[in-house]
PDB file of C-alpha atoms in Angstrom:
ATOM      1  CA  ARG A  14     -24.776   3.075  36.220  1.00 42.00           C
ATOM      2  CA  GLY A  15     -21.300   1.789  35.391  1.00 44.00           C
ATOM      3  CA  LEU A  16     -20.274   0.002  32.221  1.00 45.00           C
ATOM      4  CA  ASP A  17     -22.963  -0.707  29.644  1.00 49.00           C
ATOM      5  CA  HIS A  18     -23.868  -4.254  28.767  1.00 50.00           C
ATOM      6  CA  PRO A  19     -21.912  -5.385  25.654  1.00 48.00           C
ATOM      7  CA  VAL A  20     -25.085  -6.362  23.804  1.00 46.00           C
ATOM      8  CA  GLU A  21     -26.718  -2.980  24.500  1.00 50.00           C
ATOM      9  CA  ALA A  22     -23.597  -1.150  23.322  1.00 49.00           C
ATOM     10  CA  THR A  23     -23.550  -3.181  20.129  1.00 49.00           C
ATOM     11  CA  ILE A  24     -27.224  -2.444  19.439  1.00 48.00           C
ATOM     12  CA  ARG A  25     -26.721   1.290  20.020  1.00 51.00           C
ATOM     13  CA  GLY A  26     -23.720   1.233  17.667  1.00 51.00           C
ATOM     14  CA  ASP A  27     -25.739  -0.555  15.002  1.00 51.00           C
ATOM     15  CA  LEU A  28     -28.578   1.961  15.357  1.00 50.00           C
ATOM     16  CA  ALA A  29     -26.167   4.887  15.016  1.00 49.00           C
ATOM     17  CA  MET A  30     -24.644   3.270  11.945  1.00 50.00           C
ATOM     18  CA  PHE A  31     -28.109   2.657  10.445  1.00 47.00           C
ATOM     19  CA  LYS A  32     -29.128   6.260  11.076  1.00 48.00           C
ATOM     20  CA  ALA A  33     -25.989   7.571   9.387  1.00 47.00           C
ATOM     21  CA  VAL A  34     -26.477   5.333   6.363  1.00 45.00           C
ATOM     22  CA  LEU A  35     -30.148   6.358   6.175  1.00 44.00           C
ATOM     23  CA  ALA A  36     -29.151  10.021   6.156  1.00 47.00           C
ATOM     24  CA  LEU A  37     -26.625   9.341   3.456  1.00 46.00           C
ATOM     25  CA  ALA A  38     -29.106   7.483   1.258  1.00 44.00           C
ATOM     26  CA  LEU A  39     -32.252   9.560   1.730  1.00 46.00           C
ATOM     27  CA  GLY A  40     -30.777  12.952   2.549  1.00 46.00           C
ATOM     28  CA  ALA A  41     -30.769  14.820   5.821  1.00 42.00           C
ATOM     29  CA  SER A  42     -34.289  16.083   5.180  1.00 42.00           C
ATOM     30  CA  ALA A  43     -35.590  12.554   5.790  1.00 42.00           C
ATOM     31  CA  LEU A  44     -34.511  12.838   9.419  1.00 43.00           C
ATOM     32  CA  GLN A  45     -35.341  16.470  10.088  1.00 46.00           C
ATOM     33  CA  ASN A  46     -38.054  18.389   8.251  1.00 48.00           C
ATOM     34  CA  GLY A  47     -37.888  22.084   7.645  1.00 48.00           C
ATOM     35  CA  VAL A  48     -34.092  22.302   7.608  1.00 48.00           C
ATOM     36  CA  ALA A  49     -32.479  24.895   5.371  1.00 53.00           C
ATOM     37  CA  PRO A  50     -30.922  23.459   2.172  1.00 53.00           C
ATOM     38  CA  LYS A  51     -27.352  24.344   3.218  1.00 54.00           C
ATOM     39  CA  ALA A  52     -27.826  22.773   6.630  1.00 54.00           C
ATOM     40  CA  ALA A  53     -29.427  19.691   5.090  1.00 52.00           C
ATOM     41  CA  LYS A  54     -26.504  19.301   2.709  1.00 53.00           C
ATOM     42  CA  LYS A  55     -24.034  19.602   5.581  1.00 55.00           C
ATOM     43  CA  MET A  56     -25.978  17.022   7.607  1.00 53.00           C
ATOM     44  CA  ALA A  57     -25.873  14.602   4.689  1.00 53.00           C
ATOM     45  CA  ALA A  58     -22.125  15.100   4.289  1.00 54.00           C
ATOM     46  CA  ASP A  59     -21.578  14.626   8.025  1.00 58.00           C
ATOM     47  CA  ALA A  60     -23.704  11.481   7.903  1.00 54.00           C
ATOM     48  CA  ALA A  61     -21.613  10.134   5.057  1.00 52.00           C
ATOM     49  CA  ALA A  62     -18.449  10.726   7.044  1.00 55.00           C
ATOM     50  CA  ALA A  63     -20.005   9.089  10.105  1.00 54.00           C
ATOM     51  CA  ALA A  64     -21.011   6.039   8.103  1.00 52.00           C
ATOM     52  CA  LEU A  65     -17.580   5.668   6.520  1.00 53.00           C
ATOM     53  CA  ALA A  66     -15.772   6.316   9.785  1.00 52.00           C
ATOM     54  CA  ALA A  67     -17.949   3.774  11.561  1.00 51.00           C
ATOM     55  CA  GLY A  68     -17.245   1.205   8.880  1.00 50.00           C
ATOM     56  CA  VAL A  69     -13.510   1.746   9.216  1.00 45.00           C
ATOM     57  CA  SER A  70     -13.505   1.719  13.017  1.00 42.00           C
ATOM     58  CA  PHE A  71     -15.588  -1.463  13.206  1.00 42.00           C
ATOM     59  CA  ALA A  72     -13.728  -3.374  10.529  1.00 41.00           C
ATOM     60  CA  GLY A  73     -10.170  -2.092  11.076  1.00 41.00           C
ATOM     61  CA  PRO A  74      -7.573  -1.106   8.474  1.00 43.00           C
ATOM     62  CA  MET A  75      -8.328  -4.159   6.313  1.00 41.00           C
ATOM     63  CA  SER A  76     -11.986  -3.186   5.932  1.00 42.00           C
ATOM     64  CA  ALA A  77     -13.769  -4.590   2.893  1.00 47.00           C
ATOM     65  CA  HIS A  78     -16.214  -1.641   2.754  1.00 64.00           C
ATOM     66  CA  ALA A  79     -15.805   0.106  -0.596  1.00 75.00           C
ATOM     67  CA  ILE A  80     -15.385   3.855  -0.994  1.00 87.00           C
ATOM     68  CA  THR A  81     -15.901   5.383  -4.429  1.00 90.00           C
ATOM     69  CA  SER A  82     -14.462   8.627  -5.788  1.00 90.00           C
ATOM     70  CA  ASP A  83     -17.929  10.229  -5.686  1.00 90.00           C
ATOM     71  CA  VAL A  84     -18.279   9.545  -1.971  1.00 90.00           C
ATOM     72  CA  ARG A  85     -14.734  10.684  -1.177  1.00 90.00           C
ATOM     73  CA  SER A  86     -15.187  13.960  -3.084  1.00 89.00           C
ATOM     74  CA  GLN A  87     -18.028  14.928  -0.735  1.00 91.00           C
ATOM     75  CA  LEU A  88     -15.884  14.625   2.392  1.00 91.00           C
ATOM     76  CA  SER A  89     -13.784  17.406   3.871  1.00 92.00           C
ATOM     77  CA  TYR A  90     -10.370  17.056   5.489  1.00 92.00           C
ATOM     78  CA  GLU A  91     -11.879  17.159   8.967  1.00 92.00           C
ATOM     79  CA  GLN A  92     -14.304  14.382   8.078  1.00 91.00           C
ATOM     80  CA  ILE A  93     -11.524  12.134   6.778  1.00 90.00           C
ATOM     81  CA  LYS A  94      -8.982  12.932   9.503  1.00 90.00           C
ATOM     82  CA  GLY A  95      -8.494  10.053  11.937  1.00 88.00           C
ATOM     83  CA  THR A  96     -10.782   7.601  10.097  1.00 89.00           C
ATOM     84  CA  GLY A  97      -8.160   5.757   8.040  1.00 89.00           C
ATOM     85  CA  LEU A  98      -9.838   6.720   4.751  1.00 91.00           C
ATOM     86  CA  ALA A  99      -6.712   8.565   3.585  1.00 91.00           C
ATOM     87  CA  ASN A 100      -4.979   5.177   3.437  1.00 93.00           C
ATOM     88  CA  ARG A 101      -7.690   3.669   1.231  1.00 93.00           C
ATOM     89  CA  CYS A 102      -7.862   3.468  -2.546  1.00 95.00           C
ATOM     90  CA  ASN A 103     -11.081   4.339  -4.345  1.00 94.00           C
ATOM     91  CA  GLU A 104     -13.026   1.394  -5.700  1.00 93.00           C
ATOM     92  CA  VAL A 105     -14.761   1.334  -9.068  1.00 94.00           C
ATOM     93  CA  GLN A 106     -18.260   0.246  -9.963  1.00 92.00           C
ATOM     94  CA  GLY A 107     -19.085  -0.769 -13.530  1.00 92.00           C
ATOM     95  CA  LYS A 108     -18.259  -3.308 -16.228  1.00 93.00           C
ATOM     96  CA  ASP A 109     -17.500  -0.952 -19.109  1.00 94.00           C
ATOM     97  CA  SER A 110     -14.544  -0.720 -21.479  1.00 94.00           C
ATOM     98  CA  ILE A 111     -12.044   2.145 -22.055  1.00 94.00           C
ATOM     99  CA  THR A 112      -9.934   2.263 -25.221  1.00 93.00           C
ATOM    100  CA  VAL A 113      -6.562   3.921 -24.662  1.00 92.00           C
ATOM    101  CA  GLN A 114      -5.841   6.599 -27.250  1.00 89.00           C
ATOM    102  CA  SER A 115      -2.684   8.549 -27.997  1.00 84.00           C
ATOM    103  CA  GLY A 116      -1.944  11.265 -25.462  1.00 87.00           C
ATOM    104  CA  SER A 117      -3.660   9.439 -22.596  1.00 93.00           C
ATOM    105  CA  MET A 118      -2.443   9.640 -19.004  1.00 94.00           C
ATOM    106  CA  MET A 119      -2.986   7.475 -15.942  1.00 95.00           C
ATOM    107  CA  VAL A 120      -3.546   9.723 -12.920  1.00 95.00           C
ATOM    108  CA  ASP A 121      -4.513   9.203  -9.281  1.00 95.00           C
ATOM    109  CA  PHE A 122      -3.058   5.692  -9.573  1.00 96.00           C
ATOM    110  CA  CYS A 123      -3.328   4.034  -6.160  1.00 96.00           C
ATOM    111  CA  LEU A 124      -2.154   0.708  -4.710  1.00 97.00           C
ATOM    112  CA  GLU A 125      -3.542  -0.526  -1.394  1.00 96.00           C
ATOM    113  CA  PRO A 126      -1.989  -3.766  -0.102  1.00 96.00           C
ATOM    114  CA  LYS A 127      -4.289  -6.069   1.853  1.00 96.00           C
ATOM    115  CA  THR A 128      -1.942  -8.944   2.730  1.00 96.00           C
ATOM    116  CA  TRP A 129       1.819  -9.470   2.933  1.00 97.00           C
ATOM    117  CA  GLN A 130       3.747 -12.726   2.718  1.00 96.00           C
ATOM    118  CA  VAL A 131       7.481 -13.368   3.145  1.00 96.00           C
ATOM    119  CA  GLU A 132       9.405 -16.280   1.671  1.00 94.00           C
ATOM    120  CA  GLU A 133      10.879 -18.450   4.437  1.00 92.00           C
ATOM    121  CA  GLU A 134      12.465 -21.877   4.778  1.00 87.00           C
ATOM    122  CA  VAL A 135       9.874 -24.167   6.380  1.00 86.00           C
ATOM    123  CA  ALA A 136      10.557 -27.717   7.613  1.00 84.00           C
ATOM    124  CA  ASN A 137       7.840 -30.376   7.442  1.00 82.00           C
ATOM    125  CA  LYS A 138       7.359 -33.312   9.815  1.00 83.00           C
ATOM    126  CA  LYS A 139       9.929 -35.390   7.921  1.00 84.00           C
ATOM    127  CA  GLY A 140      12.537 -32.685   8.323  1.00 82.00           C
ATOM    128  CA  ASP A 141      12.538 -31.678   4.689  1.00 86.00           C
ATOM    129  CA  VAL A 142      13.131 -27.949   4.262  1.00 87.00           C
ATOM    130  CA  THR A 143      11.314 -26.064   1.519  1.00 89.00           C
ATOM    131  CA  LYS A 144      10.817 -22.390   0.736  1.00 90.00           C
ATOM    132  CA  GLN A 145       7.262 -21.156   1.256  1.00 91.00           C
ATOM    133  CA  PHE A 146       5.511 -17.823   1.547  1.00 94.00           C
ATOM    134  CA  VAL A 147       4.230 -17.396   5.100  1.00 94.00           C
ATOM    135  CA  ASN A 148       1.625 -14.912   6.272  1.00 95.00           C
ATOM    136  CA  THR A 149       2.793 -11.928   8.295  1.00 96.00           C
ATOM    137  CA  LYS A 150       1.420  -9.310  10.665  1.00 96.00           C
ATOM    138  CA  LEU A 151       1.511  -5.643   9.672  1.00 96.00           C
ATOM    139  CA  MET A 152       3.500  -3.483  12.114  1.00 96.00           C
ATOM    140  CA  THR A 153       3.293  -0.174  10.211  1.00 93.00           C
ATOM    141  CA  ARG A 154       0.498   2.294  10.883  1.00 91.00           C
ATOM    142  CA  GLN A 155      -1.881   3.275   8.107  1.00 90.00           C
ATOM    143  CA  THR A 156       0.745   4.877   5.861  1.00 92.00           C
ATOM    144  CA  TYR A 157       1.543   1.973   3.522  1.00 95.00           C
ATOM    145  CA  THR A 158      -0.658   2.866   0.520  1.00 96.00           C
ATOM    146  CA  LEU A 159       0.840   4.355  -2.650  1.00 96.00           C
ATOM    147  CA  ASP A 160      -1.276   7.176  -4.086  1.00 95.00           C
ATOM    148  CA  GLY A 161      -1.286  10.072  -6.532  1.00 95.00           C
ATOM    149  CA  ILE A 162       0.876   8.182  -9.018  1.00 96.00           C
ATOM    150  CA  SER A 163       0.748   9.322 -12.627  1.00 96.00           C
ATOM    151  CA  GLY A 164       2.347   8.400 -15.936  1.00 95.00           C
ATOM    152  CA  LYS A 165       1.883   8.150 -19.670  1.00 95.00           C
ATOM    153  CA  LEU A 166      -0.263   5.528 -21.383  1.00 94.00           C
ATOM    154  CA  GLU A 167       0.539   4.192 -24.838  1.00 93.00           C
ATOM    155  CA  GLY A 168      -2.285   2.489 -26.746  1.00 89.00           C
ATOM    156  CA  GLY A 169      -2.697   0.597 -29.971  1.00 86.00           C
ATOM    157  CA  GLY A 170      -2.515  -3.187 -30.130  1.00 88.00           C
ATOM    158  CA  SER A 171      -1.238  -3.202 -26.542  1.00 93.00           C
ATOM    159  CA  ILE A 172      -1.231  -0.857 -23.559  1.00 95.00           C
ATOM    160  CA  THR A 173       1.935   0.387 -21.853  1.00 95.00           C
ATOM    161  CA  PHE A 174       1.924   2.376 -18.607  1.00 96.00           C
ATOM    162  CA  LYS A 175       5.115   4.190 -17.552  1.00 96.00           C
ATOM    163  CA  GLU A 176       5.194   5.518 -13.985  1.00 96.00           C
ATOM    164  CA  GLU A 177       6.571   9.059 -13.734  1.00 95.00           C
ATOM    165  CA  ASP A 178       5.477  10.823 -10.544  1.00 94.00           C
ATOM    166  CA  GLY A 179       3.549  10.556  -7.300  1.00 94.00           C
ATOM    167  CA  ILE A 180       3.866   8.958  -3.863  1.00 94.00           C
ATOM    168  CA  ASP A 181       5.502   5.839  -5.256  1.00 94.00           C
ATOM    169  CA  TYR A 182       7.157   4.396  -2.146  1.00 95.00           C
ATOM    170  CA  ALA A 183       6.154   3.635   1.432  1.00 96.00           C
ATOM    171  CA  PRO A 184       8.464   2.227   4.165  1.00 95.00           C
ATOM    172  CA  THR A 185       6.648  -0.776   5.616  1.00 96.00           C
ATOM    173  CA  THR A 186       7.429  -3.401   8.263  1.00 96.00           C
ATOM    174  CA  VAL A 187       5.796  -6.802   8.751  1.00 96.00           C
ATOM    175  CA  GLN A 188       6.356  -9.438  11.428  1.00 96.00           C
ATOM    176  CA  LEU A 189       6.884 -13.145  10.813  1.00 95.00           C
ATOM    177  CA  PRO A 190       5.131 -15.782  12.987  1.00 93.00           C
ATOM    178  CA  GLY A 191       8.391 -16.323  14.899  1.00 90.00           C
ATOM    179  CA  GLY A 192       8.639 -12.645  15.846  1.00 93.00           C
ATOM    180  CA  GLU A 193      11.245 -11.516  13.319  1.00 94.00           C
ATOM    181  CA  ARG A 194      10.432  -8.182  11.740  1.00 95.00           C
ATOM    182  CA  VAL A 195      11.026  -7.609   8.042  1.00 95.00           C
ATOM    183  CA  PRO A 196      11.250  -3.979   6.855  1.00 95.00           C
ATOM    184  CA  PHE A 197      10.925  -3.227   3.157  1.00 96.00           C
ATOM    185  CA  LEU A 198      10.269  -0.288   0.867  1.00 95.00           C
ATOM    186  CA  PHE A 199       6.920  -0.935  -0.813  1.00 96.00           C
ATOM    187  CA  THR A 200       7.317   0.794  -4.166  1.00 96.00           C
ATOM    188  CA  VAL A 201       6.667   0.859  -7.924  1.00 96.00           C
ATOM    189  CA  LYS A 202       9.407   3.298  -8.920  1.00 96.00           C
ATOM    190  CA  GLU A 203      10.067   3.464 -12.667  1.00 95.00           C
ATOM    191  CA  LEU A 204       7.307   0.931 -13.302  1.00 96.00           C
ATOM    192  CA  VAL A 205       6.789  -0.093 -16.931  1.00 96.00           C
ATOM    193  CA  ALA A 206       3.662  -2.270 -17.188  1.00 96.00           C
ATOM    194  CA  LYS A 207       2.411  -3.776 -20.450  1.00 95.00           C
ATOM    195  CA  GLY A 208      -0.678  -5.737 -21.476  1.00 94.00           C
ATOM    196  CA  ASN A 209      -2.066  -7.276 -24.649  1.00 93.00           C
ATOM    197  CA  GLY A 210      -5.099  -5.523 -26.114  1.00 91.00           C
ATOM    198  CA  GLY A 211      -5.838  -1.846 -26.593  1.00 90.00           C
ATOM    199  CA  ALA A 212      -8.708  -1.424 -24.108  1.00 94.00           C
ATOM    200  CA  PHE A 213      -9.131  -1.698 -20.344  1.00 95.00           C
ATOM    201  CA  LYS A 214     -12.049  -4.009 -19.547  1.00 94.00           C
ATOM    202  CA  PRO A 215     -12.926  -6.560 -16.845  1.00 96.00           C
ATOM    203  CA  GLY A 216     -10.457  -9.431 -17.086  1.00 95.00           C
ATOM    204  CA  TYR A 217      -7.709  -7.350 -18.720  1.00 96.00           C
ATOM    205  CA  GLU A 218      -4.236  -8.144 -17.326  1.00 96.00           C
ATOM    206  CA  PHE A 219      -1.040  -6.125 -17.493  1.00 96.00           C
ATOM    207  CA  GLY A 220       2.209  -6.073 -15.576  1.00 96.00           C
ATOM    208  CA  GLY A 221       5.923  -5.379 -15.620  1.00 96.00           C
ATOM    209  CA  SER A 222       9.012  -4.556 -13.606  1.00 96.00           C
ATOM    210  CA  PHE A 223      10.088  -1.686 -11.365  1.00 97.00           C
ATOM    211  CA  LYS A 224      13.044  -0.573  -9.252  1.00 96.00           C
ATOM    212  CA  VAL A 225      13.321  -1.199  -5.506  1.00 95.00           C
ATOM    213  CA  PRO A 226      15.726   1.306  -3.894  1.00 93.00           C
ATOM    214  CA  SER A 227      17.408   0.729  -0.557  1.00 91.00           C
ATOM    215  CA  TYR A 228      15.195   1.031   2.522  1.00 90.00           C
ATOM    216  CA  ARG A 229      17.770   3.425   4.029  1.00 88.00           C
ATOM    217  CA  THR A 230      19.739   6.224   2.358  1.00 84.00           C
ATOM    218  CA  GLY A 231      23.469   6.881   2.400  1.00 80.00           C
ATOM    219  CA  LEU A 232      23.141   9.413   5.228  1.00 82.00           C
ATOM    220  CA  PHE A 233      21.845   6.797   7.684  1.00 84.00           C
ATOM    221  CA  LEU A 234      24.159   6.006  10.620  1.00 84.00           C
ATOM    222  CA  ASP A 235      24.063   2.650  12.370  1.00 82.00           C
ATOM    223  CA  PRO A 236      24.224   2.398  16.203  1.00 80.00           C
ATOM    224  CA  LYS A 237      28.043   2.569  16.052  1.00 78.00           C
ATOM    225  CA  GLY A 238      28.044   5.718  13.954  1.00 82.00           C
ATOM    226  CA  ARG A 239      29.025   4.039  10.696  1.00 81.00           C
ATOM    227  CA  GLY A 240      27.489   5.203   7.414  1.00 80.00           C
ATOM    228  CA  MET A 241      27.894   5.100   3.661  1.00 80.00           C
ATOM    229  CA  THR A 242      28.502   8.770   2.819  1.00 81.00           C
ATOM    230  CA  THR A 243      29.081  10.070   6.360  1.00 81.00           C
ATOM    231  CA  GLY A 244      30.027   8.796   9.814  1.00 78.00           C
ATOM    232  CA  TYR A 245      32.869   6.493  10.830  1.00 76.00           C
ATOM    233  CA  ASP A 246      34.462   3.984   8.477  1.00 73.00           C
ATOM    234  CA  GLN A 247      34.566   1.364  11.212  1.00 71.00           C
ATOM    235  CA  ALA A 248      33.579   0.925  14.826  1.00 67.00           C
ATOM    236  CA  GLN A 249      35.991   1.764  17.647  1.00 61.00           C
ATOM    237  CA  ALA A 250      38.158  -1.093  18.989  1.00 55.00           C
ATOM    238  CA  LEU A 251      37.632  -3.171  15.839  1.00 55.00           C
ATOM    239  CA  ILE A 252      40.485  -1.737  13.814  1.00 58.00           C
ATOM    240  CA  ALA A 253      43.030  -4.315  14.982  1.00 52.00           C
ATOM    241  CA  SER A 254      40.663  -7.215  14.309  1.00 57.00           C
ATOM    242  CA  GLN A 255      40.651  -6.636  10.541  1.00 57.00           C
ATOM    243  CA  THR A 256      43.382  -9.071   9.604  1.00 57.00           C
ATOM    244  CA  GLY A 257      41.976 -10.163   6.240  1.00 57.00           C
ATOM    245  CA  VAL A 258      41.809 -13.812   7.259  1.00 61.00           C
ATOM    246  CA  ASP A 259      38.747 -16.074   7.182  1.00 62.00           C
ATOM    247  CA  GLY A 260      35.882 -15.043   9.396  1.00 60.00           C
ATOM    248  CA  GLN A 261      36.020 -11.362   8.521  1.00 66.00           C
ATOM    249  CA  ALA A 262      33.177 -11.441   5.961  1.00 68.00           C
ATOM    250  CA  ALA A 263      30.475 -10.648   8.515  1.00 68.00           C
ATOM    251  CA  LEU A 264      32.477  -7.717   9.872  1.00 70.00           C
ATOM    252  CA  GLU A 265      33.217  -6.444   6.377  1.00 71.00           C
ATOM    253  CA  SER A 266      29.524  -6.389   5.465  1.00 72.00           C
ATOM    254  CA  GLU A 267      28.792  -4.275   8.537  1.00 74.00           C
ATOM    255  CA  ILE A 268      31.524  -1.796   7.666  1.00 75.00           C
ATOM    256  CA  ASN A 269      31.116  -1.603   3.887  1.00 78.00           C
ATOM    257  CA  LYS A 270      27.718   0.106   3.521  1.00 81.00           C
ATOM    258  CA  VAL A 271      26.023  -0.402   0.146  1.00 83.00           C
ATOM    259  CA  PHE A 272      22.970   1.299  -1.396  1.00 87.00           C
ATOM    260  CA  ASP A 273      21.278  -1.689  -3.037  1.00 87.00           C
ATOM    261  CA  VAL A 274      18.802  -1.307  -5.900  1.00 92.00           C
ATOM    262  CA  PHE A 275      16.817  -4.428  -6.822  1.00 93.00           C
ATOM    263  CA  ASP A 276      14.262  -5.267  -9.495  1.00 95.00           C
ATOM    264  CA  GLY A 277      10.676  -6.060  -8.583  1.00 96.00           C
ATOM    265  CA  THR A 278       7.731  -7.373 -10.578  1.00 97.00           C
ATOM    266  CA  ILE A 279       4.007  -6.670 -10.388  1.00 97.00           C
ATOM    267  CA  GLU A 280       0.896  -8.009 -12.121  1.00 97.00           C
ATOM    268  CA  PHE A 281      -2.473  -6.253 -12.377  1.00 97.00           C
ATOM    269  CA  ALA A 282      -5.913  -7.690 -13.201  1.00 97.00           C
ATOM    270  CA  VAL A 283      -8.741  -5.273 -14.021  1.00 96.00           C
ATOM    271  CA  SER A 284     -12.097  -6.210 -12.475  1.00 96.00           C
ATOM    272  CA  ASN A 285     -14.192  -3.014 -12.803  1.00 96.00           C
ATOM    273  CA  VAL A 286     -14.294  -0.181 -15.338  1.00 96.00           C
ATOM    274  CA  ASN A 287     -16.350   3.035 -15.214  1.00 95.00           C
ATOM    275  CA  ALA A 288     -16.120   4.573 -18.699  1.00 94.00           C
ATOM    276  CA  ALA A 289     -18.105   7.699 -17.757  1.00 93.00           C
ATOM    277  CA  ASP A 290     -15.496   8.762 -15.184  1.00 93.00           C
ATOM    278  CA  GLY A 291     -12.532   7.054 -16.885  1.00 94.00           C
ATOM    279  CA  GLU A 292     -11.863   4.867 -13.848  1.00 96.00           C
ATOM    280  CA  ILE A 293     -10.400   1.370 -13.653  1.00 96.00           C
ATOM    281  CA  GLY A 294      -9.915  -0.846 -10.625  1.00 96.00           C
ATOM    282  CA  GLY A 295      -8.876  -4.364  -9.762  1.00 96.00           C
ATOM    283  CA  VAL A 296      -6.299  -6.415  -7.902  1.00 97.00           C
ATOM    284  CA  PHE A 297      -2.513  -6.688  -7.984  1.00 97.00           C
ATOM    285  CA  VAL A 298       0.290  -8.991  -6.827  1.00 97.00           C
ATOM    286  CA  SER A 299       3.746  -7.502  -6.262  1.00 97.00           C
ATOM    287  CA  SER A 300       7.037  -9.323  -5.622  1.00 97.00           C
ATOM    288  CA  GLN A 301      10.096  -7.470  -4.348  1.00 96.00           C
ATOM    289  CA  ALA A 302      13.119  -7.678  -2.034  1.00 95.00           C
ATOM    290  CA  SER A 303      13.165  -6.591   1.586  1.00 95.00           C
ATOM    291  CA  ASP A 304      15.680  -4.323   3.343  1.00 92.00           C
ATOM    292  CA  THR A 305      19.358  -5.354   3.436  1.00 90.00           C
ATOM    293  CA  ASP A 306      20.383  -2.902   6.171  1.00 86.00           C
ATOM    294  CA  LEU A 307      22.771  -1.250   3.700  1.00 83.00           C
ATOM    295  CA  GLY A 308      24.245  -4.539   2.563  1.00 81.00           C
ATOM    296  CA  SER A 309      24.746  -6.337   5.883  1.00 81.00           C
ATOM    297  CA  LYS A 310      21.725  -8.661   5.576  1.00 86.00           C
ATOM    298  CA  THR A 311      20.446 -11.042   2.919  1.00 90.00           C
ATOM    299  CA  PRO A 312      17.182  -9.707   1.459  1.00 93.00           C
ATOM    300  CA  LYS A 313      13.978 -11.717   1.713  1.00 94.00           C
ATOM    301  CA  LYS A 314      11.329 -11.948  -0.994  1.00 96.00           C
ATOM    302  CA  VAL A 315       8.136 -10.090  -0.058  1.00 96.00           C
ATOM    303  CA  LEU A 316       4.786 -10.745  -1.747  1.00 97.00           C
ATOM    304  CA  SER A 317       2.176  -7.956  -1.478  1.00 96.00           C
ATOM    305  CA  LYS A 318      -1.421  -8.469  -2.596  1.00 97.00           C
ATOM    306  CA  GLY A 319      -4.167  -5.870  -2.730  1.00 96.00           C
ATOM    307  CA  ILE A 320      -6.358  -3.598  -4.826  1.00 96.00           C
ATOM    308  CA  PHE A 321      -5.535  -0.769  -7.236  1.00 97.00           C
ATOM    309  CA  TYR A 322      -7.328   2.232  -8.710  1.00 97.00           C
ATOM    310  CA  GLY A 323      -6.542   4.535 -11.613  1.00 96.00           C
ATOM    311  CA  ARG A 324      -8.164   7.278 -13.672  1.00 95.00           C
ATOM    312  CA  ILE A 325      -7.504   7.754 -17.381  1.00 95.00           C
ATOM    313  CA  THR A 326      -7.389  11.282 -18.795  1.00 94.00           C
ATOM    314  CA  LYS A 327      -6.028  13.198 -21.771  1.00 87.00           C
ATOM    315  CA  GLU A 328      -2.723  15.091 -21.480  1.00 76.00           C
TER     316      GLU A 328
END
């Protein structure tokens, strides 16, 4: 009969979502009696995936719907594929406390940004120019979360976390209100974060510095074939223009490719702790430099805010 009425489509979607959640909460046997245990278990798992997928598809990549490690562990690859859940960090439920002992490790450490801001010069009505952080629009697909990070924990009177391994960088691009796009390498490489107090609990804060490598590597070639470790030294027809007089700085920065490494800072605030599973979760704020296009552009300051998750184990 043609296109469905929008209200009817919304109601049918809500009913499907309710049915999936009901199956997840009560078990598949609540919807279909006499089903074999294996089939009932599979129906419940499928219902869980349907509920989570529906939540992601309705709310978009910035969904506020929480997903815990228990729920994620019940889902297969096929159930997660295409839903956006692989780009989500687990969230923790509980208000416990975990004391860090010698030989402890932080594993499955995950950072999921929710918002990005870039420092820009903004003029007010009087014409005064000030630097402010402006909101941006994400241009990268759902591949911007850092996950699987691990490192040693040192306890005692304070806690120190040293990042050692994992997916600790993600090339990301955001767009300013004026249309300019700002690429940057979201990362926490070589992070050393410290906090006062020997136990993770709600309200605990820790933070530190990390390294921000260049967005591009030395093998990258620009549109004119120039690179840092390979390619041409300079573009064709520009050789004679390099006289060394004033006005050559812009040209020199395009020719002289540089692999920049900056320092970034990050602060964490713990909001939930599950002592039984050794999980901690909370929010973070990260400040770092954007891409310099191998030295030809001035970097901008990027502020990333989001949630984090980590699990504490013994070595």
